[in-house]
XYZ file of C-alpha atoms in Angstrom:
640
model
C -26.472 -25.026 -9.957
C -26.303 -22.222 -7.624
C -29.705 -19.968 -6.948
C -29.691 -16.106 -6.496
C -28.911 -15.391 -3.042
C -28.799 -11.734 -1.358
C -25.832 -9.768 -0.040
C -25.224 -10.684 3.217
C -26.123 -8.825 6.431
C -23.807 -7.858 9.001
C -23.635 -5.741 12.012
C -20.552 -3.878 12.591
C -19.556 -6.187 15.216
C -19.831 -9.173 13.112
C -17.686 -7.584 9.797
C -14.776 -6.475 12.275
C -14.967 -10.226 13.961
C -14.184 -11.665 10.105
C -11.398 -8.830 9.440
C -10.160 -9.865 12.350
C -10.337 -13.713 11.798
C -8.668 -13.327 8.656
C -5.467 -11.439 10.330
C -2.391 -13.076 11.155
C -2.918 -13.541 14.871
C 1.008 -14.394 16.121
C 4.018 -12.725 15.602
C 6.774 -15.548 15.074
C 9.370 -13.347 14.286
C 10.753 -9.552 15.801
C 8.991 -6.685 14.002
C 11.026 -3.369 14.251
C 7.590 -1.089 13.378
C 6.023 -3.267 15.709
C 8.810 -2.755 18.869
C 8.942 0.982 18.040
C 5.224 1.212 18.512
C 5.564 -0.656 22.201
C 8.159 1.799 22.480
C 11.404 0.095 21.948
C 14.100 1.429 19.195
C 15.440 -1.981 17.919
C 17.800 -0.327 15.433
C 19.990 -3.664 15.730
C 17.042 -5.386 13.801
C 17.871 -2.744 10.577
C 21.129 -1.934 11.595
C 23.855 -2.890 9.845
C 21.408 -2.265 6.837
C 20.552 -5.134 5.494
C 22.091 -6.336 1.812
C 21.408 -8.572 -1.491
C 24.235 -11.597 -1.920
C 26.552 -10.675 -4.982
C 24.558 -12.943 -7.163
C 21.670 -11.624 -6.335
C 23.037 -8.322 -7.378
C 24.326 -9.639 -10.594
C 21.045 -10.621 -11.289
C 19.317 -8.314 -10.857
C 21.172 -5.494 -12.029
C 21.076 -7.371 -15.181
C 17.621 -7.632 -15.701
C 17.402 -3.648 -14.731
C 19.904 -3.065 -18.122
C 17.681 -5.196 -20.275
C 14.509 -3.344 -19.082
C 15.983 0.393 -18.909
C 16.900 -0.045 -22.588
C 13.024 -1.373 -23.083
C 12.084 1.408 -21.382
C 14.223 3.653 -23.648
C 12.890 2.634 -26.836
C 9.634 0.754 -26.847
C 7.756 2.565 -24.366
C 5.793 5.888 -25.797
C 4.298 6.932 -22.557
C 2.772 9.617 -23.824
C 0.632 7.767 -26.412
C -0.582 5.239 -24.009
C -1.753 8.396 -22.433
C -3.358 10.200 -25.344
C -4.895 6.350 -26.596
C -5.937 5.280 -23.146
C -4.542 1.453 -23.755
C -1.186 0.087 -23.511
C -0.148 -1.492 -27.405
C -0.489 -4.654 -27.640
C 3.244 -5.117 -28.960
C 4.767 -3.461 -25.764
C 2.902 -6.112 -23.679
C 4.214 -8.513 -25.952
C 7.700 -7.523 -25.630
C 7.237 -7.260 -21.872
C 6.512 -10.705 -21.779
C 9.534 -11.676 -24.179
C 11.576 -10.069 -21.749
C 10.666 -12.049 -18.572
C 9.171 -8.741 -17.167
C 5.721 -10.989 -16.378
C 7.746 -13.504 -14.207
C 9.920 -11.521 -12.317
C 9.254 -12.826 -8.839
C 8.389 -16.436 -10.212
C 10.961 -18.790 -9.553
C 13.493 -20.029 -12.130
C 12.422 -23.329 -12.372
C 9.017 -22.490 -13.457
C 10.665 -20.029 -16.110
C 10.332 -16.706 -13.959
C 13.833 -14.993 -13.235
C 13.211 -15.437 -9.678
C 14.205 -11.618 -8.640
C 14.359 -10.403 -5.163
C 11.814 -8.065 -3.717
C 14.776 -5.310 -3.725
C 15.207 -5.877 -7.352
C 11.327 -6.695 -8.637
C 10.481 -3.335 -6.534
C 13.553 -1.148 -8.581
C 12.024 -2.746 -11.572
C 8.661 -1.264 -10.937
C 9.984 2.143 -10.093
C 11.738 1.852 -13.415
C 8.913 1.110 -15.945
C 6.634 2.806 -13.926
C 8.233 6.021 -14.484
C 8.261 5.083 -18.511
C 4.676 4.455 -18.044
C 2.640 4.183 -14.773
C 0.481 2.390 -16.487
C 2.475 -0.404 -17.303
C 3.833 -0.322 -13.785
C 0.475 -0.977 -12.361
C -0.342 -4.131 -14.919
C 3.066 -5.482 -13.674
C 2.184 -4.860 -10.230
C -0.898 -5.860 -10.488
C -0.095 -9.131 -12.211
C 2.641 -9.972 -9.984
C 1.974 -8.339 -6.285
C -1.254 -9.594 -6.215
C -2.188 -11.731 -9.188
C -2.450 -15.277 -8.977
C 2.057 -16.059 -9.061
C 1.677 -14.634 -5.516
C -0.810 -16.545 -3.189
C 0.116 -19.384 -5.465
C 3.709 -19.332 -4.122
C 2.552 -18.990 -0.354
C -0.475 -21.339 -0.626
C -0.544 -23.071 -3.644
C -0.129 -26.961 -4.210
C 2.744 -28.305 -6.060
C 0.111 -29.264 -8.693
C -1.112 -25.731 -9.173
C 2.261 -24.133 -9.222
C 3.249 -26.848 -12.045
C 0.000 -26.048 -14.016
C 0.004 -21.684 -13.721
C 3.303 -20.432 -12.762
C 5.187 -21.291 -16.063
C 2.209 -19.834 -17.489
C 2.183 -16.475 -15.236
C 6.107 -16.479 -16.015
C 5.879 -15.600 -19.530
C 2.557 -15.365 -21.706
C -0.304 -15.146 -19.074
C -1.469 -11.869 -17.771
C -3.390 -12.306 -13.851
C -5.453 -10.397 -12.126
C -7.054 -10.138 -8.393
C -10.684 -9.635 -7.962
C -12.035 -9.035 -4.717
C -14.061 -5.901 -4.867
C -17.565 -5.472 -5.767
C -20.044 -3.050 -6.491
C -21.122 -2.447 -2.342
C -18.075 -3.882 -0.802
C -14.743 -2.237 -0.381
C -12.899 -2.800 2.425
C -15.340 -4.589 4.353
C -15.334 -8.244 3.336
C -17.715 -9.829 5.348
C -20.790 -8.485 2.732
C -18.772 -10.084 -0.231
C -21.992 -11.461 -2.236
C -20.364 -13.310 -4.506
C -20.835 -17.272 -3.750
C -18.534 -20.275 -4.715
C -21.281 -23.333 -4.353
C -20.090 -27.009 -4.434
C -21.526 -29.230 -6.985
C -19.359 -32.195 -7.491
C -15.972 -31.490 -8.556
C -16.521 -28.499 -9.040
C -17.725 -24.730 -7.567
C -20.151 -22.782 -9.405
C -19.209 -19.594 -9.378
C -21.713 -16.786 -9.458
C -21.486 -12.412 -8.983
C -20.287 -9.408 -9.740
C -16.713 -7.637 -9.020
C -16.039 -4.232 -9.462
C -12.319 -2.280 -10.500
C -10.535 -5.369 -11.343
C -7.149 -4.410 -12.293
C -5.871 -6.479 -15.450
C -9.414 -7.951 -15.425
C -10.060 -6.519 -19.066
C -7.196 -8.574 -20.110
C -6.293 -11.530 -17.625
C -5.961 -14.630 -18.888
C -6.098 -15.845 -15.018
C -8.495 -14.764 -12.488
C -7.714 -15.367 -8.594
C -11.218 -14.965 -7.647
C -12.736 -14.595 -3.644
C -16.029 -15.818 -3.745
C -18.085 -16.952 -0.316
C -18.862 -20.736 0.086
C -21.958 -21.376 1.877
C -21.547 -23.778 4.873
C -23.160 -27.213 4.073
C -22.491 -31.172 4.782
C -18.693 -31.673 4.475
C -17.872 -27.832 3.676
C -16.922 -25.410 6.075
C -17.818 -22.343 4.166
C -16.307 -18.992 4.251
C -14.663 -16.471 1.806
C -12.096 -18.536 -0.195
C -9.918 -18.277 -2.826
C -10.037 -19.557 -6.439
C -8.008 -19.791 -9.453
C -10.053 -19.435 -12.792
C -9.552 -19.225 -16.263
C -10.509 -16.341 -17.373
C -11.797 -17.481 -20.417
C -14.650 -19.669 -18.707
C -18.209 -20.390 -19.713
C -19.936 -17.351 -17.830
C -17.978 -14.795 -17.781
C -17.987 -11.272 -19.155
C -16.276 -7.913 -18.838
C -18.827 -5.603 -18.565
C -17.341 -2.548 -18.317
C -13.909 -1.057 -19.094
C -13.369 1.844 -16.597
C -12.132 5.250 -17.245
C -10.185 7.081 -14.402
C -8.712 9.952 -13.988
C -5.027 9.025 -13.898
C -3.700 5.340 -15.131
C -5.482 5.946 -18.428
C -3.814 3.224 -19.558
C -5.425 0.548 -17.101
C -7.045 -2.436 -18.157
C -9.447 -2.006 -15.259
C -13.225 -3.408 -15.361
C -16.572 -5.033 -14.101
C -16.565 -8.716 -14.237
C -19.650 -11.064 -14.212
C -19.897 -14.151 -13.342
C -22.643 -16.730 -14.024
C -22.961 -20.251 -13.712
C -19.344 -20.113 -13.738
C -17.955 -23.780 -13.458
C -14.107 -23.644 -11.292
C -12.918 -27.114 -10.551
C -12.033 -27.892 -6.855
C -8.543 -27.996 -7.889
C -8.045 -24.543 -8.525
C -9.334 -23.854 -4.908
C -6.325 -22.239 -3.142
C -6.277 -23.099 0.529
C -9.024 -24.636 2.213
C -12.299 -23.230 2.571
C -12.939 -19.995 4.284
C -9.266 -19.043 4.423
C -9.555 -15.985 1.688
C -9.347 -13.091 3.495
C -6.433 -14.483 5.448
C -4.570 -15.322 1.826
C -5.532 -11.963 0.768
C -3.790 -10.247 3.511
C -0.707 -12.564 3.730
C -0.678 -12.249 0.428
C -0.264 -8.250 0.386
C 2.368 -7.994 3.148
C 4.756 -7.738 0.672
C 2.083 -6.792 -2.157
C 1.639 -3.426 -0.550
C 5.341 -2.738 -1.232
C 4.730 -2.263 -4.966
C 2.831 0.858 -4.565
C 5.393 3.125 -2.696
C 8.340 1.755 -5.195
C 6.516 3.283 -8.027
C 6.249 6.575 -5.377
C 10.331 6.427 -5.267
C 10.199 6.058 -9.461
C 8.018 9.330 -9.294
C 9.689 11.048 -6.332
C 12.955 10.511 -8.866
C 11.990 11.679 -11.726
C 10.293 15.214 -10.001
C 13.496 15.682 -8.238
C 15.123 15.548 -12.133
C 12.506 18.190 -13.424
C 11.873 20.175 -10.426
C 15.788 20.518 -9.980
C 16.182 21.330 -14.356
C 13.369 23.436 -14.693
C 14.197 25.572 -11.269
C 17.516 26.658 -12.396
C 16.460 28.049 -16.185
C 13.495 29.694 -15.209
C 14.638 33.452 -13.741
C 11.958 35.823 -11.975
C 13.249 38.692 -10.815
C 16.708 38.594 -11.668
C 17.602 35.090 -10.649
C 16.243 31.315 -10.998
C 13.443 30.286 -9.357
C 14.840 27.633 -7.195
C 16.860 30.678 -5.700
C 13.705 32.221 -4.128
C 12.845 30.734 -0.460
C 9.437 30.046 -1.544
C 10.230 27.548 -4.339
C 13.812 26.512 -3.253
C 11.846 24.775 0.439
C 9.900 22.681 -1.923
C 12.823 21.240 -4.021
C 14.494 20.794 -0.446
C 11.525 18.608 0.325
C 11.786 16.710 -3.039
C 15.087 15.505 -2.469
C 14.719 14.512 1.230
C 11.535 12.458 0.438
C 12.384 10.864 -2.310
C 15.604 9.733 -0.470
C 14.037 8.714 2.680
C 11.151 7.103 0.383
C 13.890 5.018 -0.970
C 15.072 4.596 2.507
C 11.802 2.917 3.527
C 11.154 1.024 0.214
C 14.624 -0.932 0.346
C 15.203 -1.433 3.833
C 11.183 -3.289 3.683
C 12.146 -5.190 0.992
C 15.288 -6.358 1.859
C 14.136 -7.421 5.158
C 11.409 -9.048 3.318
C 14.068 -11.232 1.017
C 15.442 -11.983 4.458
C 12.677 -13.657 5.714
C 14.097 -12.837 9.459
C 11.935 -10.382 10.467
C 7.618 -9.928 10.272
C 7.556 -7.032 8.276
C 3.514 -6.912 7.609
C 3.684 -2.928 9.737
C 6.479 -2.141 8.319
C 5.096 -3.005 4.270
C 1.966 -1.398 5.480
C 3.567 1.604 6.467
C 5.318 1.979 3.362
C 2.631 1.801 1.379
C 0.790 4.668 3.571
C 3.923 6.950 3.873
C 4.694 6.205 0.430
C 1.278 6.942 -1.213
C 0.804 10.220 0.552
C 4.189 11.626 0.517
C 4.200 10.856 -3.403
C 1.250 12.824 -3.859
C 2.663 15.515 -1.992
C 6.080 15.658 -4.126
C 3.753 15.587 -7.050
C 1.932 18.660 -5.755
C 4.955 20.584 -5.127
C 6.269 19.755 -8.630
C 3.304 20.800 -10.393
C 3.528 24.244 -7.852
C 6.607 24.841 -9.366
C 6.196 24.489 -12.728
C 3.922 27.106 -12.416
C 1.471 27.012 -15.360
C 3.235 24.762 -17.359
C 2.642 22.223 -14.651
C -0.552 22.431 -15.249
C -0.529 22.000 -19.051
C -0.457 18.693 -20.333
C 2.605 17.440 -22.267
C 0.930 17.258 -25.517
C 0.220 20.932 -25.219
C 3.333 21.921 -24.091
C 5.068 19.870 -26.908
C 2.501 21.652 -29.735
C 3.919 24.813 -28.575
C 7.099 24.385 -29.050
C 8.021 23.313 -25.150
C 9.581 20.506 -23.281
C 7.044 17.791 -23.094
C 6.766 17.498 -19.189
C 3.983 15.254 -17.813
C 3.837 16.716 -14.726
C -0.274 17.268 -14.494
C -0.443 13.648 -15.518
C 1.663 12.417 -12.757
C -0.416 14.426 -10.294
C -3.386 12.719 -11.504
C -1.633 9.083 -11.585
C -0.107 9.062 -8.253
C -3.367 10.168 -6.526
C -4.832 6.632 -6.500
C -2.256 4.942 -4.801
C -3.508 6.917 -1.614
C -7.030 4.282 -2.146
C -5.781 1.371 -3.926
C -4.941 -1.925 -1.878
C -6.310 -0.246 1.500
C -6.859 3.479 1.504
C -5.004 5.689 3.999
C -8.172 5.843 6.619
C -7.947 1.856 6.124
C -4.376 1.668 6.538
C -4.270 3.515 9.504
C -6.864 1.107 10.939
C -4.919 -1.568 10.013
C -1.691 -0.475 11.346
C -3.148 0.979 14.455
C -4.980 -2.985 15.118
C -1.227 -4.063 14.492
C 0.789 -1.478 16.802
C -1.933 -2.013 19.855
C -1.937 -5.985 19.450
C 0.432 -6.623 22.455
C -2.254 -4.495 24.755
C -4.875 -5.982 23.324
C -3.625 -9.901 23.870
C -3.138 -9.204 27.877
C -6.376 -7.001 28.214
C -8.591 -7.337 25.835
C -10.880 -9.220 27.092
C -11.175 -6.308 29.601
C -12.520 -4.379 27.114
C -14.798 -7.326 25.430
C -18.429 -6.935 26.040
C -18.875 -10.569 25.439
C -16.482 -11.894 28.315
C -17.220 -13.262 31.148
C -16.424 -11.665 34.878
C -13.987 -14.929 35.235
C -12.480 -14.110 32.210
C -12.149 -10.321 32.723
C -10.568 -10.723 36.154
C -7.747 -13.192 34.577
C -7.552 -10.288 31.794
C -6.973 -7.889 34.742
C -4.497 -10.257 36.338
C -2.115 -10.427 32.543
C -2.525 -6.959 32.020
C -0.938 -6.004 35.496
C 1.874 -8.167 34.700
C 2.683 -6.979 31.565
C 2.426 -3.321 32.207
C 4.079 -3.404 35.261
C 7.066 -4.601 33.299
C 6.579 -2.462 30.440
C 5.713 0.754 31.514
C 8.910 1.621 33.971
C 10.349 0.827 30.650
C 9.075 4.041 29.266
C 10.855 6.283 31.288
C 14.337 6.585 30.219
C 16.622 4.837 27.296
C 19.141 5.527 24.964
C 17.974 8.912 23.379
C 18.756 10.457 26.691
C 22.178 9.370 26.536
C 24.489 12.213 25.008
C 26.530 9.774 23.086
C 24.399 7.437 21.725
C 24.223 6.264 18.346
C 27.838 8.104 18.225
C 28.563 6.014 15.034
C 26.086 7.758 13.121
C 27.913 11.188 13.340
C 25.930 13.939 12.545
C 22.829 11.209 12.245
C 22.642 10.665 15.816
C 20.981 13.232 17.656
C 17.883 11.885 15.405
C 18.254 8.851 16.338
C 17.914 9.743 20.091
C 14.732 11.853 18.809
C 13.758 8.341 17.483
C 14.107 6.506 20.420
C 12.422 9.340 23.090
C 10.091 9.707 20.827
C 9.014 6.235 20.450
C 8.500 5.966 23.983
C 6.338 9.016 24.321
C 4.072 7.752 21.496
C 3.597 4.146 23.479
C 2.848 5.950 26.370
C 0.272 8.307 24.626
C -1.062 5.171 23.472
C -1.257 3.796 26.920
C -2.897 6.983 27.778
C -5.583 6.567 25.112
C -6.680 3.299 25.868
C -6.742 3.714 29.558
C -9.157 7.134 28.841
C -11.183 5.017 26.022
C -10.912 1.565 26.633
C -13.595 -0.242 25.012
C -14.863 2.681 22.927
C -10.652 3.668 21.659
C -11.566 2.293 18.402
C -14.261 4.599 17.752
C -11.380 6.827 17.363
C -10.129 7.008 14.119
C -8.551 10.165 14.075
C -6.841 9.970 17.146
C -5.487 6.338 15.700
C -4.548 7.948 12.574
C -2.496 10.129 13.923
C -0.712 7.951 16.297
C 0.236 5.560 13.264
C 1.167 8.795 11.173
C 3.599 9.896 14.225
C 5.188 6.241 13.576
C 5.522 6.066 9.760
C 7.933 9.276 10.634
C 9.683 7.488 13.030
C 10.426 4.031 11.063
C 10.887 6.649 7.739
C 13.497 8.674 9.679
C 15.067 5.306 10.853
C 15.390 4.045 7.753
C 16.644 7.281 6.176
C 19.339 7.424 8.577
C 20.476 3.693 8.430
C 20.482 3.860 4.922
C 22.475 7.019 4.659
C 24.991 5.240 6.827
C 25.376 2.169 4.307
C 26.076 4.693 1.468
C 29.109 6.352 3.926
C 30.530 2.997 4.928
C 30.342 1.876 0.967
C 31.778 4.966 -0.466
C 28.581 5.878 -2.309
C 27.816 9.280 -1.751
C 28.010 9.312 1.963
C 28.266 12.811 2.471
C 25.141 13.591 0.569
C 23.277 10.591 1.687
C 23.777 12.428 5.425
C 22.978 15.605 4.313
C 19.707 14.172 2.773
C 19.351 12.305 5.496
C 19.764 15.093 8.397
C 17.392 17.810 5.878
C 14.484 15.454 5.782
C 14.966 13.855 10.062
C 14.376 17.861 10.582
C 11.400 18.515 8.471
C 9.858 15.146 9.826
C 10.549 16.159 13.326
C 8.234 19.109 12.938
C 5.705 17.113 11.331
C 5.725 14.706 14.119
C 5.469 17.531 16.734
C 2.277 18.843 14.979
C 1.055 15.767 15.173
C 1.802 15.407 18.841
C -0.090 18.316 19.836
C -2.978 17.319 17.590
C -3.361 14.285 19.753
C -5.005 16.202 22.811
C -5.792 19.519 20.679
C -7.855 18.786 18.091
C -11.720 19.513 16.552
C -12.474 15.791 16.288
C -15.389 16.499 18.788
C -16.597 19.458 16.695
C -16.465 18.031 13.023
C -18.276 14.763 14.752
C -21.234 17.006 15.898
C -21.477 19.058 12.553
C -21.029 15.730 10.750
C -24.563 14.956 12.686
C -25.909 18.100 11.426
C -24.960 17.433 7.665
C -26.384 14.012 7.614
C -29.511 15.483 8.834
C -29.640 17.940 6.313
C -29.418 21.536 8.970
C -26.992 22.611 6.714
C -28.490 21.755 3.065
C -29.270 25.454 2.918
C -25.518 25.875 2.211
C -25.606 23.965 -0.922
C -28.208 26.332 -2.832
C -26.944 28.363 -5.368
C -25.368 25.307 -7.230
C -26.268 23.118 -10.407
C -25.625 19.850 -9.935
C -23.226 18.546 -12.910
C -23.990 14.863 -11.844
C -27.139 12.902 -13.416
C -29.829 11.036 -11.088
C -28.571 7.266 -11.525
C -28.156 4.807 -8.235
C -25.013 5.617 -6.144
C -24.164 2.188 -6.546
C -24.981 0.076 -9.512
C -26.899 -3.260 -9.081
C -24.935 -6.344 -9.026
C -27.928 -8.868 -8.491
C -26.772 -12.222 -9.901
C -27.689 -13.540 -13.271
C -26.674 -13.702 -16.624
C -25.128 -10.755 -18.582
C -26.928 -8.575 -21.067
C -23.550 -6.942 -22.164
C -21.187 -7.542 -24.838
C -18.075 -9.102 -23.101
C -15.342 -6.525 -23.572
C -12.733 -8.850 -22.569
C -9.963 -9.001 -25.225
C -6.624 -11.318 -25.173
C -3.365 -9.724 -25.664
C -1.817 -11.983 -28.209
């Protein structure tokens, strides 16, 4: 059996070695996020716009019917709101529906959607109930149906995935008490005993965890005799001898989320249910959320949807001085930004997806910048849609329907939306994570320039790569296409942006360059600089996108005009942002708010915070997850 053992220690060094370990280290196929970053527009890798087969279609658009009607009729969202807990009879008739098994392949009973249509599906029942859209999404993006179908056996897929495709609810756990996005302290340990692992710790804000009936569980193997060790993946029932739910969390948005602190003790997982080989967790985890991540900002679209609906409703009945509200400047310039958001969100979101169904293209930047341009541009539509309802906005639906009013959640999706900017990799984490991604091709010809650890032999070969490449790339940055009056002349009125694009791109790879020539060794140290150079690029691929897609809907018939004029309102508002952005590169206080950062942590300014009464009580910051058995009842409960 396993004994207690104590979270590991790591230096910084040591945790970014494993996150970096566990990343995919090639790039087998053309990236477009990833070329725009070096500094090269490859609009023929989205251009003609990518599209689902007829059947595929068919399919889907099926399945969309069946679950809008759903939707329609069994969904209160505003009592699983008001009761906290989604009823048991709408999971139920979720599951009847196929709703569990959308992206599980026929054959094992799922309908086998594409990402285009699972995503549409999400922004569909999400808006019904977020709730429900994060228990699918959950379940599905990153349960156990998704590493299973990357990395599974044949003999696991046979055993869970008609399960996961109709009756069983899944759930990823990852997270503990003191780790977050830092892996390499994961305490939990997986040790070998036989056939089996024993599985033993504590994880923290497991989604579906209160009721999953399967568990994909990362636990740490110790290195022995015959096992390599390592973080590593596990399927396990969640049922098992040794486990208990804790804890059922309370947030402030997603009321309805089955969300909760799972123990494990002595818990026996046989070596069957390992996914992978030993030690290759982290690196199943992040394949596994490539296209995971993509859930998120299709719920943002859902959102950005159904605000554009109110904000546009509401605006034109409600008169202040003589005429409706959407009429004055002040609130009609945040319904413009609604409407351009929400269609370049939708941009992003399908052109992502369908490239992912595609399978020609590494899309890991682009699904990561989805989800970061999705989360925070959602919570900014839902911002501006509570703005402009005004008091009502903030009123909860219950009130305003006990009045006598329209029954508008708009407070509630405020407060729902604002996770998505933390869950699966918060924005400061994303931006790491894209930034690693965009500077990978500098990084493979000079890194070890930059390494502490190498060698003088192996810095001077370093030296001798990097001259190479750059003297190839960099004349490169000069001059292209978006200098060229008549380029892109097929996107009409679109054009001129995508020149922007194109310039623009180069001048953020060479204010990269710039950066890491200044920095070198110490350029990761700056996060704010990074963040903003990845922020500058989610505009970019989000104005591509919005402009590609806007051509599709011209060349189909479907709204063309509109699409452009959506298209052309929101290229010129993200222009602006991405100028601001620019001149925040080299203008900035990140010097100054470092230094008073100094001077909080050693308490010069605690002098400020008198004159308060501190609302919070005097428990630990972070709750103890030592090992052991539980001394809880097990609030686990199975949805029948």
């Amino acid at each position: 059996m396993s004994a207690p053992t104590q979270r590991p220690k790591v230096t910084e060094r040591e945790a970014r070695q494993v996150a970096e370990a566990a990343r995919e280290q090639t790039w087998r196929k053309p990236s477009f996020a990833k070329e725009l970053f070096l500094g090269r527009f490859r609009l023929d890798l989205i251009h003609p716009h990518p599209l689902p087969s007829e059947e595929e279609v068919r399919r889907g658009e099926a399945f969309l019917a069946k679950l809008r009607a759903f939707c329609e009729t069994e969904i209160d969202g505003r009592r699983i709101e008001r009761e906290a807990r989604i009823p048991d009879e709408v999971v139920t008739g979720l599951k009847e529906l196929g709703a569990l098994g959308m992206k599980i392949d026929p054959k094992y009973g799922g309908l086998g959607l594409t990402q285009v249509y699972y995503n549409r599906a999400l922004a569909l029942v999400g808006s019904a109930s977020p709730a429900i859209g994060a228990l699918l999404s959950a379940h599905q993006s990153i349960g156990v149906p998704q590493p299973l179908k990357i990395f599974g056996t044949q003999e696991q897929k046979d055993a869970f995935l008609p399960r996961l495709a109709r009756t069983d609810i899944s759930a990823f756990l990852l997270t503990e008490p003191d780790v977050g996005s830092d892996p390499a302290r994961l305490a939990t340990t997986a040790v070998p005993d036989g056939d089996d692992y024993v599985v033993d710790g504590v994880k923290l804000w497991t989604t579906n965890g209160v009721v999953a009936d399967l568990l994909v569980v990362m636990a740490r193997v110790p290195r022995s005799e015959g096992h390599k060790g390592g973080i590593t993946a596990f399927v396990v029932e969640a049922d098992s001898p040794g486990i208990t739910v804790e804890h059922r969390n309370a947030f402030m948005g997603l009321r309805g989320l089955e969300n909760g602190v799972t123990r494990f003790h002595g818990v026996r997982v046989p070596a069957a249910n390992r996914i992978g080989p030993e030690g290759a967790g982290l690196k199943i985890a992040l394949t596994t959320l490539n296209t995971g991540r993509l859930s998120l900002p299709a719920m943002c679209v859902g959102a950005g949807k159904w605000s554009l609906k109110i904000a546009r409703e509401w605006a034109a009945v409600r008169e202040q001085w003589g005429k409706p509200v959407a009429r004055h400047e002040a609130v009609g310039t945040k319904i413009s930004f609604i409407a351009a958001t929400t269609f370049a969100l939708e941009a992003v979101v399908d052109l992502s997806s369908q490239m992912a169904d595609e399978d020609r293209n590494d899309i890991r930047i682009e699904a990561a910048l989805a989800k970061l341009y999705g989360s925070e541009m959602g919570c900014l539509i839902a911002d501006e849609l509570v703005q402009i309802r005004g008091g009502r906005g903030y009123e909860t639906a219950d009130s305003l329907a006990a009045r006598g009013e329209r029954a508008v959640p708009a407070e509630q999706l405020l407060r729902d939306l604002r996770i998505n900017r933390i869950f699966e990799g918060s924005t400061e984490i994303m931006h790491l994570l894209i930034a690693r991604e965009a500077v990978d091709a500098h990084l493979t010809v000079a890194g070890d320039i930059i390494d502490p650890d190498k060698s003088l032999g192996d810095k001077a070969r370093a030296g001798a790569r990097a001259g190479g490449f750059y003297a190839r790339w960099l004349p490169k940055l000069v001059a292209g296409q978006g200098q060229v009056p008549g380029a892109y002349r097929e996107f009409g009125a679109l054009a001129p942006h995508l020149r922007y694009v194109e310039r623009t791109s180069r001048k953020l790879a060479r204010s990269t360059f710039y950066a890491m020539s200044r920095w070198q060794g110490r350029m990761e140290l700056k996060q704010a600089f990074l963040g903003r150079i990845v922020d500058i690029g989610a505009e970019l691929f989000a104005m591509s996108a919005a402009c590609v897609r806007a051509e599709l809907l011209r060349s189909t018939g479907e709204h063309g005009k509109e699409a452009y004029a959506l298209a052309d309102a929101f290229c010129r508002q993200s222009r602006l942002r991405v100028e601001e952005l620019f001149g925040r590169l080299w203008s900035n206080t990140d010097d100054v708010d470092r230094r008073v950062v100094d001077a909080v942590l050693a308490g010069r300014f605690a002098w400020l915070e008198a004159g308060v009464v501190d609302a919070s009580d005097d428990g630990p910051w972070i709750a103890d997850a030592a090992p052991g058995p539980s001394t809880t009842e097990n609030v686990h409960r199975k949805i029948p």
